Short mmCIF file of C-alpha atoms in Angstrom, two decimals:
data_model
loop_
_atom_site.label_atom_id
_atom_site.label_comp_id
_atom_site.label_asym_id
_atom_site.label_seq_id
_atom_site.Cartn_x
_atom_site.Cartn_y
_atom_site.Cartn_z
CA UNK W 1 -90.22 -83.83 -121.96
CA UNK W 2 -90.16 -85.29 -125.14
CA UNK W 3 -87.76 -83.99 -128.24
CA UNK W 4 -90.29 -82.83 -131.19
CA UNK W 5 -88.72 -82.84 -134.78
CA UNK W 6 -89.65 -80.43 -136.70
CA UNK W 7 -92.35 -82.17 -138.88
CA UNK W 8 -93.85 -83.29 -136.03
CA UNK W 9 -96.03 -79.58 -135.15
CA UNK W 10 -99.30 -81.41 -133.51
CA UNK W 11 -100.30 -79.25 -130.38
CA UNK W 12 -98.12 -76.73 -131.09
CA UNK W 13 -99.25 -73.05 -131.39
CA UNK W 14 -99.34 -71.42 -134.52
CA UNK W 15 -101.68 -68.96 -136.09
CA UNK W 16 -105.11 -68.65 -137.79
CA UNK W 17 -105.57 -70.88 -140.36
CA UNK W 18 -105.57 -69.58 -144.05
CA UNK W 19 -108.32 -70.33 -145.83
CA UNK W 20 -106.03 -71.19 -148.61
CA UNK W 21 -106.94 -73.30 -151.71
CA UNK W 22 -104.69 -74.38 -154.43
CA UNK W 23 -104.83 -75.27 -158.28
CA UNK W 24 -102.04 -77.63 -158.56
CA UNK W 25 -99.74 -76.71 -161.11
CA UNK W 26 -99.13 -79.17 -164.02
CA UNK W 27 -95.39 -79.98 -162.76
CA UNK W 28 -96.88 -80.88 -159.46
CA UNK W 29 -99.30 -83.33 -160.37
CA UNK W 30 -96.64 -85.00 -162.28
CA UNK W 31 -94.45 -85.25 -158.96
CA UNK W 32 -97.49 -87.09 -157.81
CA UNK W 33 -97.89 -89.10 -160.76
CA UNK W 34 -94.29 -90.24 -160.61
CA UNK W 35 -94.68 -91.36 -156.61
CA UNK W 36 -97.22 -92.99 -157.29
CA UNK W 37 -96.02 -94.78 -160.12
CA UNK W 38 -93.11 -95.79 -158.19
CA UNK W 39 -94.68 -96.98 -155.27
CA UNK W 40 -96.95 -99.84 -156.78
CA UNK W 41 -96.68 -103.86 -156.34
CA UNK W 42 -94.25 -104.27 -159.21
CA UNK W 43 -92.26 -101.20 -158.56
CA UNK W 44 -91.60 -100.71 -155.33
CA UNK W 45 -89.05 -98.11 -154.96
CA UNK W 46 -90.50 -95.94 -152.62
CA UNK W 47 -93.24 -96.48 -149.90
CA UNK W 48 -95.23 -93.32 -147.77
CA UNK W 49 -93.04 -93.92 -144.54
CA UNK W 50 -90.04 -93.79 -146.59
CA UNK W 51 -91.01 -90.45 -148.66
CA UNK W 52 -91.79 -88.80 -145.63
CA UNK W 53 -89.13 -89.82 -143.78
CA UNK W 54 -86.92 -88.55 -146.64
CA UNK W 55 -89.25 -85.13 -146.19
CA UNK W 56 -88.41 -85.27 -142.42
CA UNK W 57 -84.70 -85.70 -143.33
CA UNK W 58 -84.73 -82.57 -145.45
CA UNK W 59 -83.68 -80.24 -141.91
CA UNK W 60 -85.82 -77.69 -140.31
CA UNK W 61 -84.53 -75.27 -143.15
CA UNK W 62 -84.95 -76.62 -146.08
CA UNK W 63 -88.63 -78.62 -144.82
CA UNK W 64 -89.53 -74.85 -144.22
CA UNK W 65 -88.39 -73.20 -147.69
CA UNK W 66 -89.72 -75.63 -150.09
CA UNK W 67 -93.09 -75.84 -150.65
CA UNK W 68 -95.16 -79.69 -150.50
CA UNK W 69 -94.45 -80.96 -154.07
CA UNK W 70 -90.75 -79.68 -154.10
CA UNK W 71 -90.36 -81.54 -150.93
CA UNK W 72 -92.00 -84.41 -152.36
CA UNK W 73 -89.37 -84.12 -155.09
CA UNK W 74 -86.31 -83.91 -152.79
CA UNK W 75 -87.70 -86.73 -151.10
CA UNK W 76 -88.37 -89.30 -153.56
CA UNK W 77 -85.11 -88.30 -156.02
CA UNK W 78 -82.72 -89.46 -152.61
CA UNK W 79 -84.68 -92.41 -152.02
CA UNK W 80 -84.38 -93.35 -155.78
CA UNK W 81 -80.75 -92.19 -155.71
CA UNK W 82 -80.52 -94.50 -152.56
CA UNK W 83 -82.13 -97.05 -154.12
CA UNK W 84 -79.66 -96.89 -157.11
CA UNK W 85 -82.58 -96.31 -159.73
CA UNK W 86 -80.50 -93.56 -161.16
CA UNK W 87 -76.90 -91.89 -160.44
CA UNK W 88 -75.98 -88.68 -159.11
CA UNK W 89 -74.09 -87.76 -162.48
CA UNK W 90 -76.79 -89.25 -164.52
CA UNK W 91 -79.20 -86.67 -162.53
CA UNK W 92 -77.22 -84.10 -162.44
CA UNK W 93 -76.67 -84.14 -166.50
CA UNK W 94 -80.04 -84.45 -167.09
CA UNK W 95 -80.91 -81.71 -165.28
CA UNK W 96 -78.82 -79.51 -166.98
CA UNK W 97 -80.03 -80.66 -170.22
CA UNK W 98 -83.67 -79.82 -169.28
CA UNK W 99 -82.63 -76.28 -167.86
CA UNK W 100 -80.88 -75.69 -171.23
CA UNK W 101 -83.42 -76.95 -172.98
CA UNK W 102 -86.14 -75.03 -170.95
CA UNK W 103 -83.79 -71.61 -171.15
CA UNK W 104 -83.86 -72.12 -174.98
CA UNK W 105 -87.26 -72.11 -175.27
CA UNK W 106 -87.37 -69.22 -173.65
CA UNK W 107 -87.94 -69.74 -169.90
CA UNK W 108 -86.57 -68.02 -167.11
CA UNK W 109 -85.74 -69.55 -163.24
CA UNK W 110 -87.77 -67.37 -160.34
CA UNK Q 1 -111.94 -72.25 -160.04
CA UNK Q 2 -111.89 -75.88 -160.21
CA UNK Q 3 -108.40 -78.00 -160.30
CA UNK Q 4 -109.39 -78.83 -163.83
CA UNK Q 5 -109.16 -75.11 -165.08
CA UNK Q 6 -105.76 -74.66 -164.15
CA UNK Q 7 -102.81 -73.46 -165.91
CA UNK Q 8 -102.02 -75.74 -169.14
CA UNK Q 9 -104.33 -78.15 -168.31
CA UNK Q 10 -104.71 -79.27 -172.19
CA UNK Q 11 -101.00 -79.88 -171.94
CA UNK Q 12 -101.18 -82.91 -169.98
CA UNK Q 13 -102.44 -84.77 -172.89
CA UNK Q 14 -99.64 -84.08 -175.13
CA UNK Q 15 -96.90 -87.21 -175.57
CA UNK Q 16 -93.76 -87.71 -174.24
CA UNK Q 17 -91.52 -85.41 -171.96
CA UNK Q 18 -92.69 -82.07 -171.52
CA UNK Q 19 -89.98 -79.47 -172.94
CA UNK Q 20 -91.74 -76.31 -172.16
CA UNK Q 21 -94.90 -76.37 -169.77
CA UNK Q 22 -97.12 -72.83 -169.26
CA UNK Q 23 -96.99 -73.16 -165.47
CA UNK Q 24 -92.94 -72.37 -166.25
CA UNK Q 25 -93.61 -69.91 -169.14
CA UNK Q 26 -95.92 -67.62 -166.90
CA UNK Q 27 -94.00 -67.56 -163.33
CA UNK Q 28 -89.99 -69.03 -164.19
CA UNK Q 29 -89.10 -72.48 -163.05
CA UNK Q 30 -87.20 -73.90 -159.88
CA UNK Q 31 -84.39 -75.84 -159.24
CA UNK Q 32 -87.00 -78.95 -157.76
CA UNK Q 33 -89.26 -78.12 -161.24
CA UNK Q 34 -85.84 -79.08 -163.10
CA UNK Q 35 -85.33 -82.24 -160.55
CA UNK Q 36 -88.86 -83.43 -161.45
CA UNK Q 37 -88.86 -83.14 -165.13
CA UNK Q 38 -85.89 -84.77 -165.26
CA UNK Q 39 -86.29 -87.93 -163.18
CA UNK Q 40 -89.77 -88.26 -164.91
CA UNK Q 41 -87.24 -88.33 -168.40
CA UNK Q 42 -84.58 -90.73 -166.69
CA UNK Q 43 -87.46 -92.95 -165.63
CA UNK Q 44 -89.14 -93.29 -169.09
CA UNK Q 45 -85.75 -93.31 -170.79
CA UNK Q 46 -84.75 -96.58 -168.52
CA UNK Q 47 -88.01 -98.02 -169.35
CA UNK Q 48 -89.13 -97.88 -165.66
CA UNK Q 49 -92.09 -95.94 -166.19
CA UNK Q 50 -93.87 -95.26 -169.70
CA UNK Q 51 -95.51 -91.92 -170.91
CA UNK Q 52 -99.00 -93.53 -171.20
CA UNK Q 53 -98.49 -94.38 -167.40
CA UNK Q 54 -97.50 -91.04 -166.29
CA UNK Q 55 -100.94 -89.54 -168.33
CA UNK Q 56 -102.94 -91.96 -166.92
CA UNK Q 57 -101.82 -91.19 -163.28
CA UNK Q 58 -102.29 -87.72 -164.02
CA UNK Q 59 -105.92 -88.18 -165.22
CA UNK Q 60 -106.30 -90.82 -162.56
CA UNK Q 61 -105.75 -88.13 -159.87
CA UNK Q 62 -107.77 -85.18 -162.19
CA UNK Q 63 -111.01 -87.44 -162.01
CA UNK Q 64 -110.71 -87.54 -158.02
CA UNK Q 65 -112.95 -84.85 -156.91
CA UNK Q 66 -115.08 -83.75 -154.04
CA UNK Q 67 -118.16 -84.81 -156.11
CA UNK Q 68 -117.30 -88.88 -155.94
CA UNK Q 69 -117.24 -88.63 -152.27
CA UNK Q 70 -120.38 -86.46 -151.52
CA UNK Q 71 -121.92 -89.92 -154.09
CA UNK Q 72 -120.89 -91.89 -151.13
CA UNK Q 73 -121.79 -89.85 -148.57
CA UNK Q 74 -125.63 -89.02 -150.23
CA UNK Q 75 -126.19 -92.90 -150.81
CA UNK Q 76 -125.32 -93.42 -147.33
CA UNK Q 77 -128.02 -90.97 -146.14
CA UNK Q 78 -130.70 -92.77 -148.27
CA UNK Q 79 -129.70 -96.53 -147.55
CA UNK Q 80 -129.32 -97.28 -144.34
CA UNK Q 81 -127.79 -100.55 -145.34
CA UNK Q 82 -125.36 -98.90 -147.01
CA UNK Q 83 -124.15 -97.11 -144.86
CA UNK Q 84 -123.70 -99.42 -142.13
CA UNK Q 85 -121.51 -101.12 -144.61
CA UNK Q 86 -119.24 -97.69 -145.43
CA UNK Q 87 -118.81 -97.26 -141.30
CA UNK Q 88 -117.45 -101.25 -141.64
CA UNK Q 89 -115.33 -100.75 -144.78
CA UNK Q 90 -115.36 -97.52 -146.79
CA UNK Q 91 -113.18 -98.47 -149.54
CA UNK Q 92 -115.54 -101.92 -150.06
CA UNK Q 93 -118.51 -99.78 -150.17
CA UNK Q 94 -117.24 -96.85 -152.25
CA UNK Q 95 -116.28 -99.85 -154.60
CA UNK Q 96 -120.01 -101.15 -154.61
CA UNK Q 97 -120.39 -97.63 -156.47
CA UNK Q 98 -117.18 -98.51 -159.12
CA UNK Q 99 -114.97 -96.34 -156.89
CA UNK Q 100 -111.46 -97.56 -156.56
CA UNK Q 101 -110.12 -96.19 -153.69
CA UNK Q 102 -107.04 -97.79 -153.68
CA UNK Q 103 -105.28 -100.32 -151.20
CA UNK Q 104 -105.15 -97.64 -148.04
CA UNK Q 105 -108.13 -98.21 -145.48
CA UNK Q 106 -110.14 -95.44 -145.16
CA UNK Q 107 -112.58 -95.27 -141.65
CA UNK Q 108 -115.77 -92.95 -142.09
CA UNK Q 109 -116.53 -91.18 -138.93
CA UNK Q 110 -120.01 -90.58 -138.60
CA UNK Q 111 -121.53 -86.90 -137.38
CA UNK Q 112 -124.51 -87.54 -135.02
CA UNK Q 113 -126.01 -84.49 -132.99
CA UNK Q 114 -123.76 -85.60 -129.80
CA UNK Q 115 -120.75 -85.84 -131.93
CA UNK Q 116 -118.49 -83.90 -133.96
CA UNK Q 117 -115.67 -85.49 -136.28
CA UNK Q 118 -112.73 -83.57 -137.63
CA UNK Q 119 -109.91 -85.36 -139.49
CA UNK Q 120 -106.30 -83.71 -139.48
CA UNK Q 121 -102.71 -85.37 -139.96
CA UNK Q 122 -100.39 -83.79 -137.70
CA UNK Q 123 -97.26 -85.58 -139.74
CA UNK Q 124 -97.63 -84.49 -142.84
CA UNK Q 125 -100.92 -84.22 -145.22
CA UNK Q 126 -102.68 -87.37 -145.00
CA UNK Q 127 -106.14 -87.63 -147.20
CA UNK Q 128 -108.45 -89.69 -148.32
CA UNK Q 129 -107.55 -88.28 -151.56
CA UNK Q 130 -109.00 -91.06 -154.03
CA UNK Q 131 -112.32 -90.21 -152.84
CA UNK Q 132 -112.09 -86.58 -152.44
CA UNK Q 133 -109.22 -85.16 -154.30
CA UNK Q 134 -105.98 -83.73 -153.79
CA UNK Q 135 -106.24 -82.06 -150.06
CA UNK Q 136 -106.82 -78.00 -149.98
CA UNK Q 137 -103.54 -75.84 -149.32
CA UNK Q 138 -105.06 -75.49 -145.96
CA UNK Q 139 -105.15 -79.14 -144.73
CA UNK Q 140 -101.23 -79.63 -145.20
CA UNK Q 141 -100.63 -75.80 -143.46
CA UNK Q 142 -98.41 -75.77 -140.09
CA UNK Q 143 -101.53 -73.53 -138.49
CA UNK Q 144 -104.12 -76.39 -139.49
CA UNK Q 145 -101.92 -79.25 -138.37
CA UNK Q 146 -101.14 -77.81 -135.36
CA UNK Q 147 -104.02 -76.23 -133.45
CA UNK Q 148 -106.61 -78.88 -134.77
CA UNK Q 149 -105.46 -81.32 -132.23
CA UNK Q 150 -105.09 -78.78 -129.57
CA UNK Q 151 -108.20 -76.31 -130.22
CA UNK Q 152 -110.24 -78.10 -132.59
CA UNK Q 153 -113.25 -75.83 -131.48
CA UNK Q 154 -111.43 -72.83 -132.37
CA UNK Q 155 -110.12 -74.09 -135.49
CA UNK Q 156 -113.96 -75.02 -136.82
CA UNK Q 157 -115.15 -71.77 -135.88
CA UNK Q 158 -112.18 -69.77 -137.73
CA UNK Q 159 -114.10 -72.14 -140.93
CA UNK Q 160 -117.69 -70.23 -139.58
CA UNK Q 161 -118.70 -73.63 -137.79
CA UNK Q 162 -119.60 -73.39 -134.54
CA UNK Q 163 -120.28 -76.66 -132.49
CA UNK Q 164 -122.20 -76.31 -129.33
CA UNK Q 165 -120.42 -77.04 -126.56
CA UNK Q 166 -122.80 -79.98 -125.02
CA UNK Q 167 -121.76 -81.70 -128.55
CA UNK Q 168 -118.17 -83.51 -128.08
CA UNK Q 169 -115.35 -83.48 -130.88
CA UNK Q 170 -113.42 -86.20 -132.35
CA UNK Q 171 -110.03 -85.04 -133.82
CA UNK Q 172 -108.94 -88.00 -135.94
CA UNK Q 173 -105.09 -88.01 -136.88
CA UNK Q 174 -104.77 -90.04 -139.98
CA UNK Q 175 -101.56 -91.63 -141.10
CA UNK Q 176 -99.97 -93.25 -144.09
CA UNK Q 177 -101.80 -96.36 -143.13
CA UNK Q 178 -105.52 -95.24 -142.38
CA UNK Q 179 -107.32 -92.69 -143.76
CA UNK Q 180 -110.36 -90.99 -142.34
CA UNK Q 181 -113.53 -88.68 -144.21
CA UNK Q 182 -116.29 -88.18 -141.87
CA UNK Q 183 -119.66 -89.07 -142.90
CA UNK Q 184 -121.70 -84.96 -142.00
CA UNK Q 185 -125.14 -85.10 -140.91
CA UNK Q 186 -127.90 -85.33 -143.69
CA UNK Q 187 -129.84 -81.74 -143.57
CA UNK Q 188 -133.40 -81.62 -142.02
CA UNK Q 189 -135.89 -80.99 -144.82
CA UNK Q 190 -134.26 -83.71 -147.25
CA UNK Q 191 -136.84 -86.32 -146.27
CA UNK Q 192 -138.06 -86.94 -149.88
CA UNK Q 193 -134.87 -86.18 -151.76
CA UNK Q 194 -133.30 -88.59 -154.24
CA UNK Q 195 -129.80 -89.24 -153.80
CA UNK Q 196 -128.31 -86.77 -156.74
CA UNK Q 197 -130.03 -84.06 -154.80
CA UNK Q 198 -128.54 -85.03 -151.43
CA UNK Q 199 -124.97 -85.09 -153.16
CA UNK Q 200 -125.47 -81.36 -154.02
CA UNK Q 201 -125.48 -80.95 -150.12
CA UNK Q 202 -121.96 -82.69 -149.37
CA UNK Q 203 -119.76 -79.97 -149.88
CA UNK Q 204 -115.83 -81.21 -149.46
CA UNK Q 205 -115.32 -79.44 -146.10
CA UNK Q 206 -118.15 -81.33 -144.78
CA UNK Q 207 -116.24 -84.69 -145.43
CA UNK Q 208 -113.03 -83.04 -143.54
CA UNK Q 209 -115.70 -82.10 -140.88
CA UNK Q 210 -114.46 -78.36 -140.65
CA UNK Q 211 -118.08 -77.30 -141.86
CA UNK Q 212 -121.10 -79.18 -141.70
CA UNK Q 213 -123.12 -80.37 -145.23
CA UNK Q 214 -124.90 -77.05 -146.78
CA UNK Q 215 -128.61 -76.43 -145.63
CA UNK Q 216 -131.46 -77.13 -148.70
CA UNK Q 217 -132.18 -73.92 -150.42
#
């Protein structure tokens, strides 16, 4: 018997399917803008196998709280943080600057 | 509602970072919102990626829609030529038509009345999303993924399509490397119809081969 990860649900049972569409949000076509960008000829930081195999390395728990783009997020900011395209401090103060400036416009987290 | 309608749509053409975006005004922002807006900043800042690029992307992907497929799939219905060359190479025959669908092969699987296509990816959410789109919520869902390999009948008919059962079904699994659409079966009745008629036919699902293209009215 083979070991399954968790991505890896082909054959598996599960329920009906959801007829579910979506109207991407602005923020997630942007995600896909910036993979995208990032994954041409002259900048090649990140390639399909490796963003998904950054989404498979996420864990069972996390793969199944975040929704697609935020996974896509996760997944591409390691491999750039990997990659050394950006540091963990220079991250981590720029995301504070955008939630303070987001808050100060008025903005609120779910 | 189309994708285009969206929230804050007209936003996207505005310059530079984005300090305040509707989609975060109406329902609060999360921590992976934060994460993305500010590697998109920390890219531009280090002059890695440009504003203009990040628009154009964004536009790029907006102009993707069902419609430039079912194009594709209409001409191959009235030029037979045509589409013998689409089952050979989609992406050289959707660029006959000025459609650039990037450097990923894409295989059309053709819908005959022995055979039914259906394209899934297991993995993740594999599309052939320069010619069609961005995939429906749907498509990337654990049930979809799943079953389709396992029950594909059962799947089709939970979309209303019922396949009879002396017709056989293809599951295709696509993966980061090929890409499938599947190429539906032109409607009886269409004999005389000009290829921007057809097109009105090819509804998305058909090209995912959970329905089949919509009956002339």
């Amino acid at each position: 018997m083979t070991i399954r990860r968790h991505h890896d649900m082909g054959g598996l049972d599960a329920g009906t399917v959801e007829p579910v569409e979506h109207d991407y949000a602005i923020w997630e076509k942007r995600v896909d803008a910036i993979v995208k960008l990032m994954s041409t000829e002259d900048r090649p930081y990140l390639s399909t196998d490796e963003l998904r195999r950054g989404i498979e390395e996420l864990g069972p728990g996390v793969y199944d709280e975040l929704n697609y783009y935020e996974r896509w997020i996760s997944s591409a900011t390691n491999l750039m943080l990997e990659k050394g395209v950006f540091s963990v401090k220079e991250l981590g103060r720029k995301m504070a600057d955008v939630e303070s400036r987001w808050q100060a416009a008025g903005a609120k987290p779910q | 509602m189309s994708p285009h309608d969206g929230p804050g749509h007209d936003h996207e053409h505005d310059h530079g970072p984005h300090p305040y975006q509707p989609d975060i005004e109406d329902s609060g922002y999360t921590e992976r919102m934060v994460m993305a807006q500010a590697v998109e900043e920390l890219l531009i800042e280090k002059g890695i990626i440009t504003a203009d690029e990040m628009r154009a992307q964004v536009e790029l992907m907006d102009s993707r829609e069902p419609a430039l497929g079912a194009k594709v799939v209409a001409r191959a219905w009235a030029d037979p030529a045509f589409k013998q060359r689409l089952l050979e190479d989609v992406n050289k025959a959707a660029a006959e038509m000025d459609i650039d669908t990037g450097h990923i092969p894409i295989r059309a699987v053709e819908n005959t009345p022995d055979v039914h296509n259906v394209i899934v990816c297991t993995l993740c959410s594999c599309y052939p999303r320069l010619l069609i789109g961005l995939p429906p919520d749907w498509y990337k869902s654990r049930a979809y993924r799943s079953r389709t390999v396992r029950e594909p009948r059962v799947v089709l008919a939970e979309f209303g399509t019922e396949i009879a059962d002396d017709v056989e079904v293809r599951v295709h699994d696509s993966t980061a490397d090929l890409r499938y659409m599947v190429l539906p079966m032109r409607p009886a009745g269409t004999d005389d119809w000009d290829e921007d008629r057809l097109a009105e036919l090819v509804n998305r699902d058909s090209m995912i081969g959970v329905s089949l293209a919509s009956e002339p009215k």
